[in-house]
Coordinates of C-alpha atoms and ligand atoms in Angstrom, one line a residue:
M1 CA 81.5 80.0 -17.2
K2 CA 84.8 78.5 -16.0
H3 CA 87.0 78.0 -19.0
I4 CA 90.4 78.0 -20.6
F5 CA 91.2 79.8 -23.8
K6 CA 94.3 79.0 -25.7
Q7 CA 95.2 81.2 -28.7
G8 CA 96.1 79.2 -31.8
S9 CA 98.9 80.0 -34.2
D10 CA 96.4 80.4 -37.1
S11 CA 93.5 82.7 -36.5
T12 CA 91.8 81.7 -39.8
K13 CA 91.2 78.2 -38.3
P14 CA 88.0 77.4 -36.5
V15 CA 87.9 77.8 -32.7
L16 CA 87.6 74.4 -31.1
L17 CA 85.0 74.4 -28.3
L18 CA 85.7 71.5 -26.0
L19 CA 82.8 70.1 -23.9
H20 CA 83.6 67.4 -21.4
G21 CA 81.5 64.4 -20.2
T22 CA 79.8 64.0 -16.8
G23 CA 82.3 64.3 -14.0
G24 CA 84.9 65.9 -16.3
N25 CA 86.3 69.4 -16.4
E26 CA 87.7 72.0 -18.8
Q27 CA 91.1 70.2 -18.9
D28 CA 89.8 66.8 -20.0
L29 CA 89.6 67.2 -23.8
L30 CA 92.6 69.5 -24.3
P31 CA 94.7 66.6 -25.7
L32 CA 92.0 66.1 -28.4
A33 CA 92.5 69.6 -29.7
G34 CA 96.2 68.9 -30.2
I35 CA 95.3 65.9 -32.3
V36 CA 92.4 67.5 -34.3
D37 CA 94.1 70.8 -35.1
K38 CA 97.4 72.0 -33.5
E39 CA 97.0 75.4 -35.1
A40 CA 93.5 76.2 -33.9
S41 CA 92.5 78.3 -30.9
V42 CA 90.8 76.3 -28.2
L43 CA 88.0 77.2 -25.8
C44 CA 87.5 74.6 -23.1
V45 CA 84.4 75.1 -20.9
R46 CA 83.3 73.5 -17.6
G47 CA 79.6 72.7 -17.2
N48 CA 77.9 74.8 -14.6
V49 CA 75.7 72.1 -13.1
L50 CA 76.9 69.7 -10.3
E51 CA 75.5 66.2 -9.9
N52 CA 76.8 64.7 -6.7
G53 CA 79.9 66.8 -7.2
M54 CA 80.3 65.9 -10.8
P55 CA 80.3 68.8 -13.3
R56 CA 77.7 68.6 -16.2
F57 CA 76.3 70.9 -18.7
F58 CA 72.7 70.5 -17.7
R59 CA 70.6 68.6 -15.1
R60 CA 69.1 65.2 -15.7
L61 CA 66.2 63.6 -13.9
A62 CA 67.7 60.1 -14.3
E63 CA 70.3 58.5 -16.6
G64 CA 69.3 59.4 -20.1
I65 CA 66.3 61.5 -19.0
F66 CA 67.0 65.2 -19.3
D67 CA 65.5 68.1 -17.3
E68 CA 64.3 70.0 -20.4
E69 CA 63.8 73.3 -18.7
D70 CA 67.4 73.3 -17.4
L71 CA 68.6 72.0 -20.8
I72 CA 67.1 75.0 -22.5
F73 CA 68.4 77.4 -19.8
R74 CA 71.9 76.0 -19.9
T75 CA 72.0 75.9 -23.7
T76 CA 71.1 79.6 -23.8
E77 CA 73.7 80.3 -21.1
L78 CA 76.4 78.5 -23.1
N79 CA 75.4 80.3 -26.3
E80 CA 75.6 83.7 -24.6
F81 CA 79.0 82.7 -23.1
L82 CA 80.2 82.0 -26.6
D83 CA 79.1 85.6 -27.6
E84 CA 81.1 87.0 -24.7
A85 CA 84.2 84.9 -25.2
A86 CA 84.3 85.9 -28.9
T87 CA 84.3 89.5 -27.9
K88 CA 86.8 89.1 -25.1
Y89 CA 89.3 86.9 -27.0
E90 CA 88.6 88.5 -30.4
F91 CA 87.9 85.4 -32.4
N92 CA 85.3 84.9 -35.2
R93 CA 82.0 84.0 -33.5
Q94 CA 80.8 82.4 -36.8
N95 CA 83.7 80.0 -36.9
I96 CA 83.3 77.7 -33.8
I97 CA 83.5 73.9 -34.1
A98 CA 82.4 72.1 -31.0
I99 CA 84.0 68.8 -29.8
G100 CA 81.9 67.1 -27.2
Y101 CA 81.9 63.8 -25.4
S102 CA 78.8 62.3 -23.9
N103 CA 77.1 65.0 -21.8
G104 CA 79.3 67.6 -23.7
A105 CA 78.2 66.1 -27.0
N106 CA 74.6 66.4 -25.8
I107 CA 74.9 70.2 -25.0
A108 CA 76.7 70.7 -28.4
A109 CA 73.8 69.0 -30.1
S110 CA 71.4 71.2 -28.1
L111 CA 73.2 74.3 -29.4
L112 CA 72.4 73.1 -32.9
F113 CA 68.8 72.2 -32.0
H114 CA 68.1 75.6 -30.5
F115 CA 70.3 78.2 -32.2
K116 CA 70.7 78.4 -36.0
D117 CA 74.2 80.1 -35.9
S118 CA 75.6 79.1 -32.5
I119 CA 78.3 76.8 -34.0
K120 CA 79.5 76.1 -37.4
G121 CA 79.8 72.4 -36.9
A122 CA 80.4 69.7 -34.3
I123 CA 82.2 66.5 -33.5
L124 CA 79.8 64.5 -31.3
H125 CA 81.4 61.6 -29.4
H126 CA 78.6 59.3 -28.1
P127 CA 75.7 61.7 -28.2
M128 CA 72.0 61.4 -27.6
V129 CA 69.0 63.3 -28.9
P130 CA 68.9 66.3 -26.6
R131 CA 65.2 67.1 -27.1
R132 CA 62.4 65.5 -29.1
G133 CA 59.3 66.9 -30.6
I134 CA 60.6 70.3 -31.6
T135 CA 61.3 71.9 -35.0
L136 CA 65.0 72.4 -35.5
P137 CA 66.4 75.6 -37.1
D138 CA 67.6 75.4 -40.7
L139 CA 71.1 73.9 -40.3
S140 CA 72.1 74.3 -44.0
G141 CA 75.9 74.6 -44.2
K142 CA 76.5 73.0 -40.8
H143 CA 78.7 69.9 -40.6
V144 CA 78.3 67.2 -37.9
F145 CA 80.4 64.1 -37.2
I146 CA 78.8 61.5 -34.9
A147 CA 81.0 58.8 -33.3
A148 CA 79.0 56.1 -31.7
G149 CA 79.6 52.6 -30.2
K150 CA 77.3 49.7 -31.2
N151 CA 77.6 48.4 -27.6
D152 CA 77.2 51.7 -25.8
P153 CA 75.1 51.0 -22.7
I154 CA 74.5 54.8 -22.1
C155 CA 73.8 56.1 -25.6
S156 CA 71.9 53.5 -27.5
Q157 CA 72.4 52.9 -31.3
Q158 CA 68.9 54.3 -31.8
E159 CA 69.8 57.6 -30.2
S160 CA 72.6 58.2 -32.6
V161 CA 70.5 57.0 -35.6
D162 CA 67.7 59.4 -34.6
L163 CA 70.1 62.3 -34.0
H164 CA 71.6 61.7 -37.4
Q165 CA 68.2 61.8 -39.1
L166 CA 66.9 64.8 -37.1
L167 CA 70.1 66.8 -38.0
E168 CA 69.9 65.8 -41.7
G169 CA 66.2 66.6 -41.7
A170 CA 67.2 70.1 -40.7
N171 CA 69.6 70.2 -43.7
A172 CA 72.9 69.6 -41.8
T173 CA 75.5 67.4 -43.5
V174 CA 76.1 64.5 -41.1
K175 CA 78.7 61.8 -41.1
A176 CA 78.4 58.8 -38.7
H177 CA 81.3 56.7 -37.5
W178 CA 80.4 53.4 -35.8
E179 CA 82.6 51.2 -33.7
N180 CA 81.9 47.8 -32.0
Q181 CA 82.7 49.5 -28.7
G182 CA 80.9 50.9 -25.6
H183 CA 80.7 54.4 -24.3
Q184 CA 84.4 55.0 -24.2
L185 CA 86.1 57.6 -26.3
T186 CA 88.5 55.7 -28.5
M187 CA 91.6 56.9 -30.3
S188 CA 90.3 55.4 -33.6
E189 CA 87.2 57.5 -33.4
V190 CA 89.3 60.6 -32.7
E191 CA 91.4 59.8 -35.7
A192 CA 88.3 59.4 -37.9
A193 CA 87.0 62.7 -36.6
T194 CA 90.3 64.3 -37.4
K195 CA 90.2 63.2 -41.0
W196 CA 86.6 64.4 -41.3
Y197 CA 87.6 67.8 -39.7
Q198 CA 90.5 68.2 -42.2
Q199 CA 88.2 67.7 -45.1
I200 CA 85.6 70.2 -43.8
V201 CA 88.3 72.9 -43.1
S202 CA 90.0 72.5 -46.4
N203 CA 86.8 72.9 -48.4
Ligands
LIG1 C1 73.8 62.7 -20.3 O1 73.3 62.8 -19.2 O2 74.1 63.7 -21.0 C2 74.0 61.4 -20.9 O3 73.3 60.4 -20.2 C3 75.4 61.0 -21.0 C4 76.1 61.2 -19.7 O4 76.1 60.2 -18.9 O5 76.7 62.2 -19.5

């Protein structure tokens, strides 16, 4: 997958896996990594699917309606890419924290839904439930931060509430952060995510 890897100054820190929203690319969320953890290595990936020229991590049939077959295929592809990247860049495969926005948050949630040990945790900005009606792996020890907007026209409140419950039902530890905003990624939610991350990493 097209990507950027930036070696951090502290290799004991998690590797931050940055996953952009629809129409973004591997450069988009780089500034977030600098805010969340300046010392961590960063792996920024570009989604392999194009929708009218806009990169995404998996196909959708309509807004909010996902192509499940492609979602599973692309989630597996990303998981395998993480295996390869860990070998190539010599980082700890067990110590990846994903930071995703919108479509990127949805593929990060899908990694958690399909693979027990793909990522150690995730910061999900404006996510949805990637798939319904499946049994999740045991996510004990996984930490997830969900940032959502009460007036988000793309990811409804119920999507975030359901995602929270499904992840907790699979034994993940989940923290939700709500703002009276829409779909945009706000600096205040990034600051809240950074505080949460610092607690997770220091424990
Ligand atoms: C998705 O397709 O993943 C969601 O609708 C969010 C987005 O628009 O990217």
